[in-house]
Amino acid sequence: MDLKDQLKNLFPDHKEEKEISNDDIQDQIWMQEDPIICKYEKRKGKPITILEGYTGADEDFKKLAKELKTRLSVGGSFKNDSIIIQGDYRNQIMDILKEKGFKVKRVGG
């Protein structure tokens, strides 16, 4: 008799709850109709990729920024309702966002 069986005998009215994993939480990002703008700039001589135009909650956009930074293994930040990624990663970012179901519009260059 393992621990789960012993606990069921002690507490017969208890119902097990399903644990929520981080993958389930990440999949609940709000989708929008308008495209996200993906543009390229140079600041202080260094290339950056900027994502703008997300109309959902800031928390969802921050989760998306964190996922992009970890998948691309680059640095970046979330400022003024835009995601700033260090380097020119427009193609990879657009592929990741399209894979998630977002509409993406490439601006500049």
PDB file of C-alpha atoms in Angstrom:
ATOM      1  CA  MET A   1       0.000   0.000   0.000  1.00  0.00           C
ATOM      2  CA  ASP A   2       1.571   3.264  -1.075  1.00  0.00           C
ATOM      3  CA  LEU A   3       1.106   6.727   0.378  1.00  0.00           C
ATOM      4  CA  LYS A   4      -1.721   7.726  -1.995  1.00  0.00           C
ATOM      5  CA  ASP A   5      -3.788   4.699  -0.990  1.00  0.00           C
ATOM      6  CA  GLN A   6      -3.227   5.441   2.700  1.00  0.00           C
ATOM      7  CA  LEU A   7      -4.296   9.042   2.222  1.00  0.00           C
ATOM      8  CA  LYS A   8      -7.444   7.929   0.335  1.00  0.00           C
ATOM      9  CA  ASN A   9      -8.333   5.679   3.266  1.00  0.00           C
ATOM     10  CA  LEU A  10      -7.833   8.512   5.764  1.00  0.00           C
ATOM     11  CA  PHE A  11      -9.642  11.159   3.677  1.00  0.00           C
ATOM     12  CA  PRO A  12     -12.250   9.430   1.473  1.00  0.00           C
ATOM     13  CA  ASP A  13     -14.074  12.682   0.562  1.00  0.00           C
ATOM     14  CA  HIS A  14     -10.941  14.404  -0.788  1.00  0.00           C
ATOM     15  CA  LYS A  15     -10.777  14.916  -4.550  1.00  0.00           C
ATOM     16  CA  GLU A  16      -7.418  15.263  -6.282  1.00  0.00           C
ATOM     17  CA  GLU A  17      -6.742  18.505  -8.112  1.00  0.00           C
ATOM     18  CA  LYS A  18      -4.867  18.625 -11.376  1.00  0.00           C
ATOM     19  CA  GLU A  19      -1.591  20.527 -11.138  1.00  0.00           C
ATOM     20  CA  ILE A  20      -1.116  23.357 -13.614  1.00  0.00           C
ATOM     21  CA  SER A  21       2.248  23.272 -15.375  1.00  0.00           C
ATOM     22  CA  ASN A  22       4.147  26.268 -16.727  1.00  0.00           C
ATOM     23  CA  ASP A  23       3.436  25.117 -20.291  1.00  0.00           C
ATOM     24  CA  ASP A  24      -0.323  25.450 -19.706  1.00  0.00           C
ATOM     25  CA  ILE A  25       0.116  28.980 -18.371  1.00  0.00           C
ATOM     26  CA  GLN A  26       2.317  30.063 -21.285  1.00  0.00           C
ATOM     27  CA  ASP A  27      -0.247  28.847 -23.822  1.00  0.00           C
ATOM     28  CA  GLN A  28      -2.887  31.206 -22.402  1.00  0.00           C
ATOM     29  CA  ILE A  29      -1.482  34.385 -23.971  1.00  0.00           C
ATOM     30  CA  TRP A  30      -4.189  36.623 -25.433  1.00  0.00           C
ATOM     31  CA  MET A  31      -4.269  36.687 -29.240  1.00  0.00           C
ATOM     32  CA  GLN A  32      -5.178  39.821 -31.168  1.00  0.00           C
ATOM     33  CA  GLU A  33      -6.528  40.734 -34.573  1.00  0.00           C
ATOM     34  CA  ASP A  34      -4.003  43.467 -35.420  1.00  0.00           C
ATOM     35  CA  PRO A  35      -0.475  42.422 -36.416  1.00  0.00           C
ATOM     36  CA  ILE A  36       2.511  42.888 -34.129  1.00  0.00           C
ATOM     37  CA  ILE A  37       5.039  45.279 -35.689  1.00  0.00           C
ATOM     38  CA  CYS A  38       8.566  43.830 -35.944  1.00  0.00           C
ATOM     39  CA  LYS A  39      11.170  46.469 -36.836  1.00  0.00           C
ATOM     40  CA  TYR A  40      14.927  46.833 -36.936  1.00  0.00           C
ATOM     41  CA  GLU A  41      16.935  49.775 -35.621  1.00  0.00           C
ATOM     42  CA  LYS A  42      20.484  50.675 -34.724  1.00  0.00           C
ATOM     43  CA  ARG A  43      21.083  52.348 -31.388  1.00  0.00           C
ATOM     44  CA  LYS A  44      24.582  53.477 -30.493  1.00  0.00           C
ATOM     45  CA  GLY A  45      25.847  51.504 -33.498  1.00  0.00           C
ATOM     46  CA  LYS A  46      24.358  48.199 -32.317  1.00  0.00           C
ATOM     47  CA  PRO A  47      21.456  46.415 -34.020  1.00  0.00           C
ATOM     48  CA  ILE A  48      18.209  45.771 -32.115  1.00  0.00           C
ATOM     49  CA  THR A  49      14.853  44.272 -32.991  1.00  0.00           C
ATOM     50  CA  ILE A  50      11.739  45.994 -31.618  1.00  0.00           C
ATOM     51  CA  LEU A  51       8.271  44.446 -31.273  1.00  0.00           C
ATOM     52  CA  GLU A  52       5.338  46.837 -30.862  1.00  0.00           C
ATOM     53  CA  GLY A  53       1.582  46.892 -31.224  1.00  0.00           C
ATOM     54  CA  TYR A  54       0.411  44.277 -28.703  1.00  0.00           C
ATOM     55  CA  THR A  55      -2.967  45.331 -27.278  1.00  0.00           C
ATOM     56  CA  GLY A  56      -3.313  42.699 -24.542  1.00  0.00           C
ATOM     57  CA  ALA A  57      -2.183  42.795 -20.922  1.00  0.00           C
ATOM     58  CA  ASP A  58       1.366  43.810 -20.085  1.00  0.00           C
ATOM     59  CA  GLU A  59       1.875  40.564 -18.160  1.00  0.00           C
ATOM     60  CA  ASP A  60       1.184  38.516 -21.306  1.00  0.00           C
ATOM     61  CA  PHE A  61       3.596  40.658 -23.319  1.00  0.00           C
ATOM     62  CA  LYS A  62       6.266  40.213 -20.626  1.00  0.00           C
ATOM     63  CA  LYS A  63       5.798  36.417 -20.773  1.00  0.00           C
ATOM     64  CA  LEU A  64       6.183  36.570 -24.538  1.00  0.00           C
ATOM     65  CA  ALA A  65       9.357  38.670 -24.175  1.00  0.00           C
ATOM     66  CA  LYS A  66      10.853  36.177 -21.734  1.00  0.00           C
ATOM     67  CA  GLU A  67      10.046  33.251 -24.017  1.00  0.00           C
ATOM     68  CA  LEU A  68      11.586  34.976 -27.050  1.00  0.00           C
ATOM     69  CA  LYS A  69      14.764  35.820 -25.134  1.00  0.00           C
ATOM     70  CA  THR A  70      15.189  32.265 -23.865  1.00  0.00           C
ATOM     71  CA  ARG A  71      14.445  30.623 -27.229  1.00  0.00           C
ATOM     72  CA  LEU A  72      16.879  32.919 -29.049  1.00  0.00           C
ATOM     73  CA  SER A  73      19.450  32.935 -26.201  1.00  0.00           C
ATOM     74  CA  VAL A  74      19.842  36.705 -26.376  1.00  0.00           C
ATOM     75  CA  GLY A  75      19.353  39.676 -24.087  1.00  0.00           C
ATOM     76  CA  GLY A  76      16.582  42.177 -24.215  1.00  0.00           C
ATOM     77  CA  SER A  77      14.050  44.132 -22.216  1.00  0.00           C
ATOM     78  CA  PHE A  78      10.427  45.227 -21.987  1.00  0.00           C
ATOM     79  CA  LYS A  79      10.001  49.020 -21.997  1.00  0.00           C
ATOM     80  CA  ASN A  80       7.227  51.430 -22.992  1.00  0.00           C
ATOM     81  CA  ASP A  81       4.871  48.682 -24.249  1.00  0.00           C
ATOM     82  CA  SER A  82       7.510  47.272 -26.589  1.00  0.00           C
ATOM     83  CA  ILE A  83       9.938  44.354 -26.515  1.00  0.00           C
ATOM     84  CA  ILE A  84      13.558  45.191 -27.334  1.00  0.00           C
ATOM     85  CA  ILE A  85      15.757  42.233 -28.403  1.00  0.00           C
ATOM     86  CA  GLN A  86      19.510  42.678 -28.837  1.00  0.00           C
ATOM     87  CA  GLY A  87      20.558  41.852 -32.402  1.00  0.00           C
ATOM     88  CA  ASP A  88      18.804  41.455 -35.746  1.00  0.00           C
ATOM     89  CA  TYR A  89      16.520  38.452 -35.186  1.00  0.00           C
ATOM     90  CA  ARG A  90      13.514  39.570 -37.224  1.00  0.00           C
ATOM     91  CA  ASN A  91      13.177  36.355 -39.227  1.00  0.00           C
ATOM     92  CA  GLN A  92      13.453  34.036 -36.216  1.00  0.00           C
ATOM     93  CA  ILE A  93      11.080  36.170 -34.119  1.00  0.00           C
ATOM     94  CA  MET A  94       8.536  36.312 -36.921  1.00  0.00           C
ATOM     95  CA  ASP A  95       8.683  32.514 -37.284  1.00  0.00           C
ATOM     96  CA  ILE A  96       8.195  32.004 -33.526  1.00  0.00           C
ATOM     97  CA  LEU A  97       5.257  34.426 -33.374  1.00  0.00           C
ATOM     98  CA  LYS A  98       3.582  32.903 -36.446  1.00  0.00           C
ATOM     99  CA  GLU A  99       4.022  29.474 -34.889  1.00  0.00           C
ATOM    100  CA  LYS A 100       2.163  30.760 -31.790  1.00  0.00           C
ATOM    101  CA  GLY A 101      -0.660  32.125 -33.973  1.00  0.00           C
ATOM    102  CA  PHE A 102       0.131  35.854 -34.042  1.00  0.00           C
ATOM    103  CA  LYS A 103       0.010  38.018 -37.139  1.00  0.00           C
ATOM    104  CA  VAL A 104       3.330  39.764 -37.670  1.00  0.00           C
ATOM    105  CA  LYS A 105       4.215  42.682 -39.927  1.00  0.00           C
ATOM    106  CA  ARG A 106       7.836  43.381 -40.853  1.00  0.00           C
ATOM    107  CA  VAL A 107       8.746  47.073 -41.006  1.00  0.00           C
ATOM    108  CA  GLY A 108      11.986  48.530 -42.372  1.00  0.00           C
ATOM    109  CA  GLY A 109      14.884  46.913 -44.208  1.00  0.00           C
TER     110      GLY A 109
END
